[in-house]
Every structure is written in structure tokens, then in C-alpha cells.
């Protein structure tokens, strides 16, 4: 059986095979990887308990598959080419052999600082090679990495470090993003100091200033690594040992630590990278996601390297020094596969076609989209201006929790239709549920999107609290994993993702919980209660409106707005800032006291069919809020 899908017929054949005999199918796929010991059984699962386990008792180390295999076969092949924020800074390159050597040095460095298998290491860094190297170094020695996106505030970082009981923090002195120089070390220091389990901090000297630190437990990243051997035996891991934790937002409570394990995650990310993108040996992959999010984990750090790919890594923003930076990079590095988010496409589209024209984009073969629904206008612009109407677009739908792409067209093999993600991948059985919780069996359907059976990279648990995992994902629809998304299915079985059904916001492709934002708003001394609600935004996809009830009439709304923004940046990160502030005297509530965000959403969308509001505790506020909102426009 082939690992690669080469035709639509093969996709359907493999799909059927995986449906009828998933264990045999995934065993065949898994045999394309290197294991130190094979499995006794491929799959055991019980969705009623929120459990799934793959490749039982198999042993492996994912970095052998990402690095050693390629360093032996193609040592001089380029693994990573890194471009700095500033076009003036020379790029840095690592062949597979060089990357393996450096990962081993850093891995030995971690050991020298007392890190052992199973310890959690938190990584808070800009998009520099050392971020990727640190991730792989943890995996090399069996330490569990927990990467926190560099845009999070010290408070958010500390929360994640404390929840994961991280023993070490790896960071850099500064981060460069466009014109800005961000002092991320100060943020890291604050978080480190309030995290009782953290014992060591490694700091990469991004500025090149050679700073020294008075703290005994602080070390310079390169000094620690340079002193080490380039040989580090890979820790042999059980397939179900934890590989990493990645925190993500849900509709309630604090962010959840999504747990992925070594074996299944490797098999699924490796398989989907090869097939969705149809990556071929000499291709150059460029994913613009940050490794702080799941896309960077699954398709840069792991998926691409598992396939021995060459990839471009970029530190900065799409608009620096100007809005042609991505296209310049594609020309310069002869990029064949470009994977980005709709929000970036919309932002660049809005700045004008002149930036994309005049660059040689003829090497491009495949374009990808991820993170949020892509609207038709952005899809067409991407197709025409970037792909010159000759590159298939893969609109890849998936989640932090699923670890890998679940629904997507396969580049050049299944047809791309604007705003339709396409068919489920091989091994993926989706279901759409109606309002009564019953599966809709007819092809054409619209409802809650669920997964019927596990895939190898489905989350195993939420760190430290399995009940939370069970209740969040496996209880709404018995014996199904609920994605939180609403989807439509057409007569041919293609899926279109409509968006979240729960209170999760998706601002510029970043997942943010309404509760997280409200917690911050409610801390403001003038605010009694608040509701954060998403509404359609031309660039961000979704923007946040904050409805707030003040204790006393607000005298200076601009001041309040600025104070709230400051608080959000401090508590969560500036990517969670609100777009609109609406000061109200009440929020629509049910008689049991639940805020009816659905009504607020309708008001923002200017859809006055609010449904029956007479049963509300306070129906009169609805009209008042609607007037407030329309006066803002
Ligand atoms: C949304 C990102 C439409 C969706 C990989 C999902 C998408 C959430 C798409 C997960 C897409 C992601 N089309 N919506 N192609 N990709 N989403 O965990 O609502 O950051 O549930 O993972 O993003 O976001 P997360």
C-alpha cells in the first residue's frame, strides 16, 4: 500500500479501506516511519470516557524520524532557511546534518541543566531557528515542550507555566516584529519569578548584545549549547508518552492544556503533510504560522521535517518593510508551497495588488489556507494574484485538539471550491448533528460538526484534568468528539465550515475565549459586568465587541476604552484587544441569569430578528442596546 495519494481514485480507495479496517490502514502508514519497537495493537478507544490510544506499546523517538533518518540519507539537504525580520540581516541555514547536530547540542544542554524525560519545558520565543531547535531538543530527550506564543502577556505565560509545572523556561532577550523591538525578556522574567516550579531559564541572545545576567539560574542559550557534544542519543519513548502540551482557549474557564503523544501524532502529521500538500522531494515549503500555535507545531516543527522537506522560516510580519515581503521571500527562495491564514491574505489584499505584482512567483505549486473560514473574495484574490490561477488552494480545516488536518482538498487531486474545505481526509469520519443531537445521514446537512472515530493525532487528554477533556469534547454528543464548529455538507459530501458554535472567538485566526476577555474587563474598577462578543470584520475575520455595564455613567469613554485595551494587553496579549466598546445599562439575560450572547451577536450583525425575547429577564434592554450600537456606526 502506498503512503502517497496519487489520484482521486486512490483517495477514494484508501478512504474506504481506512473506513473498513482502520487498524490495518494506520499500521501500513505507520510502517513508513522508524520505530525501535513495533506495536502490540494499533488502537484502543472509548469515546464515552474521552479516551483514545494508538500503537500500544510501540517505542520510538520522533526526532529520529525528523532528523537522523534524513541526516543519514541526505545530510547536505537544506532543512531550514531562516529569514530575519529585517531584510538587511543575513539569513541562516541548517542542513539536516547541521540541524541534527545543533538539536543534539541543545538537548545535551538541557540535560546539563537537570532536565530529564517527562519534565515540562516552557518555550517563549520569537520565530527564530532556536525556537524550532528547542522544541526538537525537548523531544530528543523526552522532555515535554509547552510552547507559549510570544505575543502572550507575562501573566498569561505565568498561568501556562504554572499549570504545566514547567521546570525550565527558554526565551530570548528581545523579539523583532516589523518596526518594533519587543523586550520579551522582561515578560519572561516576571512569569519565571512567579512560577514556583521553574528552576532554570535559558536566554537566546537575539539582539547580539551579549548581555549578562546576575541571576544564577539564568544562562545564555548559545553558551550552554556550544559546550556540548553534537551527539545525543534519542530517548526511547512509548508511543503514548507525552510529546507536548499546547494551551488553547475554550468557551469557559482558563485555557486548556491539549496533550499530544509521540506515536500517533507523528504518523498523522507526517502522513497529512505529504498528502494534503503533495510535497515532492525538491519542493520548498513556507508556512507563515508561528510555532506558538498548532499549525507551526504540526506542519513546520514536525510534519515538514518528518518528510525531509526544505522549509523557509520567517521571523517578521507580512507588511515589513512593506506589503511585498512574503512575495519577495517566495521569489528569493523559490518557494513551491505557501501556507498562510485568511487574515493575512485579507490584510495584504486591502493594501493593493501592486505589492504582489512584479515578483516572480512562478515556482509556486500549491497554496494553503488555515485557521478560519476563507471568504470568497480573499480566495479569489489568493488564487488570481498569488497563484496566477495555476496553483490549487488547499483550505485545511483542523484544530489544536485534532493535531493535524482533518478536512481539506488534496492539492491537484480533489477540486478546490472557494469557501469549501472539501472532503474529510483518509481515516477521518465526520458526522453532522441536528438540534436534537441526532446524526444527519443525508448528504446535504447543516449542523454541529463531530468526529465519529479517533484519528491517530486526536488529543489524549487535557493536562492535569481528564474530566475537563471528557466534558468539553465528548459529552455533548455521546460517543462522538464535538469540534465546537458548525458545518454544512453538500450533495457530494463536501464540507463547508461556518464557524464556532460556542463562545470561542477567532480574531485574525487566533483563538480567544470570551470568558478570558470578560474576566479582564470585569477587573476594571468602573465595570460591574460585561459580555465579549464577536462580529464580522473585513480583515480580522472576527473582531471583539465589549458590552460593559458601568457602576456610574461613564464620563470619558475614550479613556475607559484605552484603559481596557491596556488591561487586555497586560493580562492576555495585544492580539486579544477589543475593537468596539458599547456602554450599556444592562445585558440581555435569561431568567436563570445567563447572558444571551446570541442576541448581542444579532444586534451587532444588524439582524433585528432576535427571536422571542419576551421570556428574558429584562427584554427592555435589547432595544436600548440596539440603539447604542446603531449610534456607533
Ligand atoms: C477554525 C487552527 C474554517 C475552526 C488549525 C476551528 C477553520 C478553529 C479552518 C481551531 C478552516 C481552523 N476553515 N475554520 N480552514 N481552520 N478553523 O485550534 O473554528 O487554533 O475549530 O487550530 O479554527 O483553531 P486552532
XYZ file of C-alpha atoms and ligand atoms in Angstrom:
658
model
C 0.000 0.000 0.000
C 1.254 3.416 -0.874
C 1.924 6.194 1.610
C 1.271 8.781 -1.095
C -2.092 9.524 -2.601
C -1.530 9.984 -6.321
C -5.009 10.158 -7.744
C -8.593 10.773 -6.795
C -9.320 7.064 -7.316
C -6.635 6.194 -4.829
C -8.031 8.678 -2.329
C -11.442 7.017 -2.501
C -9.938 3.535 -2.335
C -7.801 4.426 0.670
C -10.738 6.177 2.291
C -12.833 3.042 2.017
C -10.029 0.876 3.260
C -9.427 3.052 6.306
C -13.147 3.074 6.982
C -13.471 -0.708 6.853
C -10.256 -1.538 8.582
C -8.695 1.450 10.293
C -6.170 -0.544 12.296
C -4.739 -2.232 9.233
C -4.679 1.040 7.320
C -2.859 3.008 10.029
C -0.434 0.167 10.668
C 0.559 0.330 6.996
C 1.039 4.080 7.180
C 2.965 3.798 10.445
C 5.344 1.309 8.851
C 6.754 4.166 6.793
C 8.350 5.535 9.959
C 11.193 4.261 12.087
C 10.239 2.615 15.400
C 12.517 0.985 17.938
C 9.807 -1.500 18.740
C 6.561 -2.239 16.972
C 3.083 -2.089 18.500
C 1.037 -4.866 20.052
C -2.210 -3.296 18.966
C -2.935 -0.274 16.769
C -5.914 1.281 18.505
C -7.890 1.214 21.707
C -10.543 3.784 22.373
C -13.613 4.637 24.346
C -15.169 7.963 23.424
C -17.627 7.693 26.310
C -14.589 8.203 28.547
C -12.870 10.626 26.174
C -10.026 8.171 25.604
C -8.033 7.054 22.575
C -4.642 5.359 22.393
C -2.620 4.370 19.371
C 0.247 1.991 18.623
C 0.075 0.363 22.013
C 3.494 -0.479 23.496
C 5.385 0.723 20.427
C 8.615 2.627 21.078
C 10.117 5.464 19.106
C 11.637 8.890 19.173
C 10.061 11.389 16.807
C 13.353 13.238 16.275
C 14.920 10.121 14.768
C 12.186 10.360 12.174
C 12.509 14.130 11.771
C 16.295 14.330 11.756
C 18.509 11.221 11.958
C 16.827 9.463 9.041
C 17.407 12.442 6.754
C 20.801 13.357 8.195
C 21.917 9.847 7.216
C 20.305 9.737 3.778
C 20.614 13.375 2.674
C 22.938 15.107 5.162
C 23.509 18.160 2.976
C 19.889 18.758 2.122
C 18.673 22.085 3.412
C 16.218 21.647 6.271
C 15.667 25.241 7.364
C 16.393 28.560 5.822
C 15.573 31.375 8.198
C 14.911 34.950 7.179
C 15.071 37.635 9.815
C 12.584 40.418 10.355
C 14.951 42.873 8.728
C 15.867 42.155 5.106
C 19.347 43.531 5.920
C 20.104 40.686 8.349
C 21.792 37.751 6.580
C 19.715 34.596 6.513
C 20.724 31.482 8.438
C 20.598 27.971 7.082
C 20.725 24.476 8.508
C 21.161 21.291 6.533
C 19.647 18.155 8.025
C 23.052 17.185 9.422
C 23.613 20.628 10.931
C 20.126 20.713 12.387
C 20.586 17.287 13.969
C 23.930 18.358 15.454
C 22.513 21.553 16.912
C 19.422 19.836 18.293
C 21.730 17.320 19.981
C 23.855 20.081 21.478
C 20.828 21.876 22.848
C 19.384 18.568 24.082
C 22.630 17.882 25.946
C 22.471 21.424 27.257
C 19.004 20.787 28.655
C 20.295 17.657 30.341
C 23.219 19.588 31.807
C 20.648 21.858 33.422
C 18.891 18.932 35.023
C 16.060 18.352 32.563
C 15.019 14.715 32.311
C 12.371 12.721 30.491
C 8.866 13.810 31.423
C 9.860 17.285 32.690
C 7.905 20.176 31.207
C 9.864 22.886 29.454
C 8.144 26.089 28.517
C 9.337 27.905 25.384
C 8.509 31.574 24.839
C 10.417 32.852 21.839
C 10.093 34.743 18.593
C 10.219 32.887 15.268
C 13.905 32.105 15.220
C 15.662 28.797 14.493
C 16.321 28.366 18.228
C 12.581 28.041 18.812
C 12.357 25.101 16.450
C 15.623 23.672 17.765
C 14.419 23.923 21.376
C 11.198 22.094 20.521
C 13.146 19.267 18.892
C 15.748 19.210 21.677
C 12.975 18.595 24.208
C 11.570 15.807 22.057
C 15.055 14.331 21.742
C 15.350 13.745 25.484
C 11.685 13.078 26.182
C 11.011 16.398 27.893
C 7.501 17.718 27.231
C 7.517 21.065 25.449
C 4.888 23.643 26.084
C 5.340 26.498 23.653
C 3.633 29.762 24.555
C 3.141 32.192 21.671
C 5.470 35.184 22.078
C 2.524 37.615 21.899
C 1.100 36.443 25.221
C 1.478 38.678 28.256
C 3.663 37.729 31.251
C 0.522 36.918 33.192
C -0.742 34.534 30.510
C 2.709 32.969 30.249
C 2.912 32.505 34.014
C -0.531 30.884 34.098
C 0.538 28.362 31.472
C 3.893 27.717 33.156
C 2.212 27.126 36.480
C -0.447 24.835 35.068
C 2.161 22.759 33.263
C 4.501 22.900 36.284
C 7.339 23.845 33.975
C 10.830 23.271 35.265
C 12.540 25.468 32.698
C 11.759 28.475 30.542
C 13.541 29.049 27.241
C 13.287 32.569 25.860
C 15.253 35.302 24.102
C 16.277 38.782 25.137
C 14.241 40.603 22.510
C 11.876 39.932 19.637
C 11.783 41.893 16.390
C 8.428 42.380 14.748
C 8.299 44.940 11.981
C 9.498 48.270 13.350
C 9.116 47.092 16.930
C 11.735 45.737 19.271
C 9.899 43.844 21.976
C 11.524 43.295 25.316
C 10.321 39.766 25.803
C 12.883 39.008 28.470
C 11.157 41.307 30.939
C 7.912 39.444 30.326
C 9.693 36.111 30.671
C 11.394 37.208 33.873
C 8.134 38.257 35.504
C 6.490 34.954 34.594
C 9.519 32.969 35.686
C 9.646 34.642 39.069
C 6.050 33.797 39.886
C 6.257 30.202 38.679
C 7.359 28.157 41.679
C 8.383 25.045 39.746
C 10.673 26.903 37.305
C 14.312 26.391 38.199
C 16.240 27.410 35.099
C 15.986 29.940 32.325
C 17.854 29.773 29.008
C 18.039 33.049 27.129
C 18.931 33.321 23.470
C 20.865 36.481 22.649
C 18.715 37.651 19.741
C 19.957 41.224 19.928
C 23.581 40.116 19.800
C 24.374 42.460 22.661
C 25.959 39.744 24.791
C 24.047 40.732 27.918
C 24.955 39.031 31.165
C 22.558 38.166 33.932
C 23.116 38.395 37.667
C 20.686 35.542 38.375
C 22.435 32.200 38.939
C 19.661 30.269 37.276
C 19.808 32.312 34.044
C 22.089 31.043 31.270
C 22.924 32.136 27.782
C 21.417 29.701 25.280
C 24.402 29.519 22.941
C 26.989 29.260 25.707
C 25.167 26.276 27.174
C 24.717 24.590 23.796
C 28.180 25.310 22.374
C 29.859 23.488 25.251
C 28.058 20.249 24.403
C 28.681 17.267 22.184
C 26.813 17.052 18.869
C 25.864 13.534 19.748
C 22.862 12.900 21.949
C 21.182 9.521 21.976
C 17.469 9.828 21.425
C 15.403 8.886 24.467
C 13.260 5.905 23.603
C 9.665 6.907 24.180
C 6.482 4.943 24.438
C 4.061 5.795 21.625
C 1.681 7.127 24.262
C 4.239 9.177 26.212
C 3.508 12.874 26.133
C 5.234 14.795 23.338
C 3.859 18.225 24.110
C 1.231 20.376 25.731
C -0.234 23.319 23.876
C -2.654 25.627 25.641
C -5.733 26.735 23.763
C -8.852 28.710 24.571
C -12.247 27.202 25.141
C -15.635 28.681 25.865
C -15.264 28.560 29.619
C -12.568 28.785 32.219
C -8.834 29.038 31.837
C -7.066 27.797 28.696
C -6.819 24.042 28.393
C -3.517 22.222 28.004
C -4.070 19.996 24.994
C -1.919 16.885 25.244
C -0.415 15.174 22.216
C 1.634 11.983 22.396
C 4.584 10.693 20.390
C 3.420 7.885 18.110
C 0.014 8.802 16.709
C 0.892 12.462 16.326
C 3.979 11.571 14.298
C 2.101 9.221 11.998
C -0.753 11.604 11.332
C 1.205 14.831 10.854
C 3.741 13.078 8.626
C 1.030 11.483 6.513
C -1.123 14.583 6.127
C 1.811 16.867 5.311
C 2.899 14.605 2.471
C -0.565 14.141 1.049
C -2.552 17.335 1.535
C 0.273 19.479 0.159
C 1.528 16.822 -2.258
C 5.026 17.752 -1.193
C 7.754 16.423 -3.511
C 11.438 15.998 -2.800
C 12.846 19.263 -4.128
C 9.980 21.477 -3.036
C 10.341 24.419 -0.660
C 7.638 24.811 1.964
C 6.866 28.178 3.546
C 4.386 28.256 6.405
C 3.817 31.697 7.890
C 2.283 30.452 11.136
C 4.081 30.958 14.412
C 5.375 27.835 16.161
C 3.468 29.159 19.183
C 0.276 27.822 17.568
C -0.622 24.310 16.456
C -0.016 24.965 12.743
C 3.634 25.727 13.431
C 3.932 22.612 15.600
C 2.332 20.155 13.226
C 3.469 21.398 9.843
C 6.773 23.171 10.498
C 8.407 21.570 13.509
C 7.117 18.098 12.781
C 5.178 17.418 9.543
C 7.698 19.039 7.202
C 10.779 17.569 8.882
C 9.211 14.113 9.076
C 9.073 14.296 5.287
C 12.630 15.569 4.914
C 11.349 18.829 3.486
C 13.206 22.062 2.951
C 11.436 24.957 4.553
C 11.610 28.661 4.914
C 11.076 30.149 8.344
C 10.354 33.862 8.677
C 10.717 35.934 11.803
C 8.727 39.027 10.961
C 5.365 40.321 9.842
C 3.895 40.285 6.314
C 3.980 44.059 5.993
C 7.577 44.798 6.897
C 9.375 46.637 5.372
C 6.330 46.690 3.112
C 3.444 44.532 1.997
C 5.522 42.714 -0.608
C 7.712 40.873 1.898
C 6.073 37.444 1.506
C 6.290 37.672 -2.286
C 9.914 38.768 -2.159
C 10.701 35.793 0.054
C 8.882 33.425 -2.295
C 10.872 34.742 -5.247
C 14.181 34.685 -3.387
C 13.827 31.153 -2.040
C 11.895 29.657 -4.962
C 9.099 28.634 -2.631
C 6.787 25.963 -4.035
C 4.285 25.613 -1.181
C 2.898 28.616 0.653
C 0.653 28.104 3.703
C -0.920 31.094 5.418
C -4.080 32.388 7.129
C -7.048 34.181 5.566
C -6.459 37.183 7.812
C -3.019 37.724 6.247
C -4.482 37.344 2.766
C -7.204 39.895 3.502
C -4.762 42.357 5.043
C -2.443 42.148 2.028
C -5.342 42.283 -0.409
C -6.552 45.505 1.208
C -3.172 47.159 0.678
C -3.355 46.780 -3.087
C -2.303 44.461 -5.900
C 0.831 46.435 -6.730
C 2.704 44.771 -3.870
C 2.227 41.271 -5.219
C 2.771 42.148 -8.860
C 6.250 42.229 -10.315
C 7.630 39.355 -8.219
C 8.464 36.049 -9.774
C 6.011 33.650 -8.167
C 6.323 31.058 -10.919
C 7.859 28.467 -8.591
C 4.642 28.247 -6.551
C 2.747 24.982 -6.942
C 0.339 24.818 -4.006
C -1.309 27.421 -1.772
C -2.758 26.645 1.623
C -5.140 28.377 3.992
C -5.697 27.650 7.668
C -7.181 28.952 10.895
C -10.550 30.386 9.927
C -13.031 30.245 7.089
C -11.676 31.870 3.933
C -14.215 34.183 2.325
C -14.743 34.046 -1.422
C -13.192 37.413 -2.162
C -9.963 36.512 -0.366
C -9.966 33.068 -2.004
C -10.209 34.598 -5.486
C -7.522 37.163 -4.777
C -5.221 34.442 -3.465
C -5.956 32.309 -6.493
C -5.521 35.074 -9.065
C -2.850 37.359 -7.641
C -0.675 34.823 -5.854
C -1.399 31.505 -7.557
C -1.907 33.090 -11.006
C -4.807 30.671 -11.379
C -2.488 27.704 -11.712
C -1.986 26.623 -8.090
C -4.552 24.526 -6.271
C -5.651 26.048 -2.957
C -5.959 23.698 -0.014
C -8.332 25.100 2.578
C -7.318 22.998 5.562
C -9.741 22.662 8.452
C -8.498 21.310 11.761
C -7.862 22.257 15.394
C -5.262 22.261 18.145
C -7.138 19.285 19.537
C -7.008 17.230 16.334
C -3.252 17.762 15.920
C -3.483 17.514 12.134
C -5.599 18.477 9.141
C -8.983 16.730 9.101
C -10.898 18.181 6.176
C -9.190 19.561 3.097
C -8.912 19.120 -0.588
C -5.772 17.299 -1.675
C -3.620 19.553 -3.836
C -4.262 18.915 -7.505
C -6.222 15.754 -6.730
C -9.569 16.904 -5.414
C -11.180 20.058 -6.677
C -10.861 23.315 -4.695
C -14.085 25.279 -4.406
C -13.985 28.717 -2.754
C -15.020 28.627 0.908
C -15.487 24.834 0.932
C -12.790 22.955 2.813
C -13.677 19.816 0.855
C -13.693 16.163 1.835
C -12.530 14.516 5.056
C -9.053 13.066 4.694
C -8.414 9.339 4.655
C -9.228 7.852 8.048
C -11.432 10.773 9.078
C -15.110 10.055 9.697
C -17.095 13.194 10.346
C -20.737 13.485 11.336
C -23.136 16.414 11.302
C -25.650 16.517 14.134
C -29.064 18.139 14.183
C -30.594 20.166 17.001
C -31.797 17.024 18.746
C -28.322 15.593 18.820
C -29.064 13.036 16.112
C -26.721 12.450 13.224
C -27.988 13.750 9.875
C -27.431 10.887 7.483
C -28.437 12.541 4.232
C -25.534 14.065 2.338
C -26.876 17.578 2.456
C -26.717 18.689 6.041
C -26.148 21.653 8.317
C -25.351 21.320 11.996
C -22.784 20.540 14.660
C -19.587 19.027 13.316
C -18.402 15.903 15.136
C -15.864 13.155 14.692
C -17.156 9.584 14.921
C -13.964 7.614 15.432
C -10.474 8.702 16.509
C -7.590 9.642 14.267
C -4.032 8.961 15.462
C -3.385 12.584 16.455
C -6.607 13.338 18.318
C -5.904 14.869 21.734
C -5.369 12.341 24.505
C -6.394 14.496 27.418
C -6.296 17.999 28.821
C -3.258 18.303 31.032
C -3.923 17.583 34.679
C -7.689 17.221 34.333
C -9.082 14.446 32.188
C -12.653 15.181 33.217
C -12.357 18.522 31.570
C -11.387 16.814 28.319
C -14.257 14.372 28.612
C -16.821 17.024 29.432
C -15.658 19.562 26.880
C -15.312 17.334 23.850
C -17.025 14.011 24.435
C -20.215 14.734 26.323
C -22.347 16.961 24.077
C -22.878 14.116 21.575
C -22.460 10.669 23.143
C -19.675 8.596 21.616
C -18.563 11.454 19.411
C -15.866 14.096 19.640
C -17.530 17.510 19.219
C -15.417 20.078 17.380
C -17.297 23.186 18.513
C -17.817 24.160 14.857
C -20.913 24.324 12.719
C -20.606 22.955 9.204
C -22.619 22.345 6.067
C -22.297 19.338 3.802
C -23.291 19.380 0.135
C -24.821 16.672 -2.029
C -21.342 15.423 -2.972
C -20.228 15.127 0.641
C -18.001 18.219 0.728
C -17.799 20.252 3.930
C -18.014 23.968 4.428
C -17.077 25.273 7.859
C -19.393 28.011 9.073
C -17.658 28.869 12.351
C -17.741 28.257 16.068
C -20.993 27.321 17.781
C -19.615 28.029 21.224
C -18.242 31.185 22.813
C -14.824 30.882 21.262
C -13.704 33.908 19.254
C -11.435 33.681 16.239
C -9.683 37.020 15.788
C -7.185 37.008 12.931
C -7.023 33.242 13.260
C -6.198 33.458 16.996
C -8.457 31.506 19.299
C -9.685 33.562 22.235
C -12.241 32.605 24.876
C -14.987 35.135 25.611
C -14.638 34.279 29.293
C -10.942 35.193 29.243
C -11.719 38.639 27.818
C -14.654 39.198 30.176
C -12.541 38.295 33.190
C -10.211 41.130 32.286
C -12.985 43.640 31.561
C -14.657 42.832 34.868
C -11.482 43.664 36.764
C -11.788 47.316 35.765
C -12.877 49.314 38.756
C -15.694 51.080 36.895
C -17.241 47.924 35.440
C -19.974 45.818 37.001
C -20.445 43.226 34.325
C -19.505 42.635 30.717
C -20.016 40.471 27.667
C -17.488 39.960 24.884
C -18.995 39.047 21.544
C -17.503 38.511 18.106
C -18.696 40.191 14.932
C -17.642 40.058 11.291
C -14.611 42.180 10.465
C -13.225 42.672 6.936
C -9.582 41.949 7.812
C -9.580 40.117 11.128
C -12.421 37.791 10.174
C -13.891 38.382 13.580
C -13.440 41.351 15.916
C -14.426 41.685 19.566
C -17.147 43.986 20.822
C -17.227 44.523 24.572
C -20.578 45.362 26.137
C -19.989 46.778 29.581
C -22.250 47.863 32.425
C -20.570 50.644 34.449
C -21.224 51.433 38.124
C -21.830 55.083 37.281
C -22.302 56.969 33.993
C -19.045 56.955 32.058
C -17.660 60.446 31.643
C -14.807 59.740 29.279
C -15.445 56.732 27.108
C -12.157 57.057 25.230
C -10.275 56.878 28.492
C -12.195 53.778 29.562
C -11.549 52.199 26.167
C -7.809 52.884 26.423
C -7.669 51.512 29.961
C -9.452 48.326 28.938
C -7.106 47.826 25.990
C -4.130 48.275 28.276
C -5.529 45.736 30.708
C -6.184 43.196 27.957
C -2.639 43.583 26.604
C -1.288 43.084 30.096
C -3.446 40.156 31.067
C -3.705 38.214 27.808
C -1.787 39.855 24.967
C -2.478 42.624 22.499
C -3.813 40.213 19.869
C -6.929 39.964 22.082
C -7.707 43.683 22.060
C -11.314 44.776 21.629
C -12.481 46.625 18.541
C -15.670 48.204 19.840
C -16.830 49.294 23.274
C -20.537 49.591 23.976
C -21.529 51.041 27.330
C -24.943 49.736 28.384
C -27.193 49.751 31.442
C -27.993 46.044 31.238
C -27.250 42.847 29.322
C -30.000 40.580 27.982
C -30.333 37.644 30.356
C -32.400 34.531 30.700
C -34.398 34.129 33.878
C -31.652 31.892 35.192
C -29.172 34.733 34.719
C -27.314 33.557 31.626
C -26.181 36.330 29.280
C -27.778 35.892 25.849
C -24.760 36.492 23.640
C -26.783 35.255 20.681
C -28.914 38.406 20.883
C -25.867 40.647 21.165
C -24.456 38.956 18.084
C -27.652 39.646 16.162
C -27.589 43.275 17.208
C -24.008 43.625 16.002
C -24.845 41.934 12.715
C -27.821 44.273 12.323
C -30.244 41.352 12.119
C -33.288 42.502 14.082
C -34.982 39.057 14.210
C -33.941 38.474 17.806
C -36.381 35.604 18.312
C -38.708 35.542 21.296
C -37.282 37.996 23.792
C -40.364 38.145 25.990
C -39.043 35.354 28.198
C -35.924 37.337 29.039
C -35.419 38.719 32.492
C -35.031 42.197 31.018
C -36.380 42.352 27.448
C -36.330 46.154 27.509
C -32.537 46.353 27.335
C -32.471 44.774 23.888
C -33.852 47.852 22.150
C -31.630 50.134 24.171
C -28.509 48.163 23.219
C -29.561 48.078 19.569
C -29.844 51.871 19.599
C -26.454 52.238 21.224
C -24.872 50.008 18.606
C -26.504 51.785 15.692
C -25.400 55.143 17.057
C -21.794 53.898 16.969
C -21.934 53.206 13.249
C -11.240 27.383 12.888
C -6.034 26.006 13.952
C -12.672 27.318 8.719
C -12.332 26.452 13.395
C -5.519 24.925 12.989
C -11.599 25.567 14.372
C -11.177 26.957 10.420
C -10.605 26.525 14.979
C -10.227 26.450 9.494
C -9.379 25.828 15.501
C -10.596 26.426 8.098
C -9.404 26.354 11.502
N -11.827 26.874 7.780
N -12.385 27.383 10.024
N -9.764 26.017 7.162
N -9.146 26.086 10.206
N -10.617 26.891 11.645
O -7.143 25.333 17.465
O -13.326 27.212 14.034
O -6.159 27.490 16.573
O -12.438 25.000 15.347
O -6.366 25.434 15.164
O -10.259 27.420 13.918
O -8.378 26.772 15.844
P -6.968 26.279 16.344
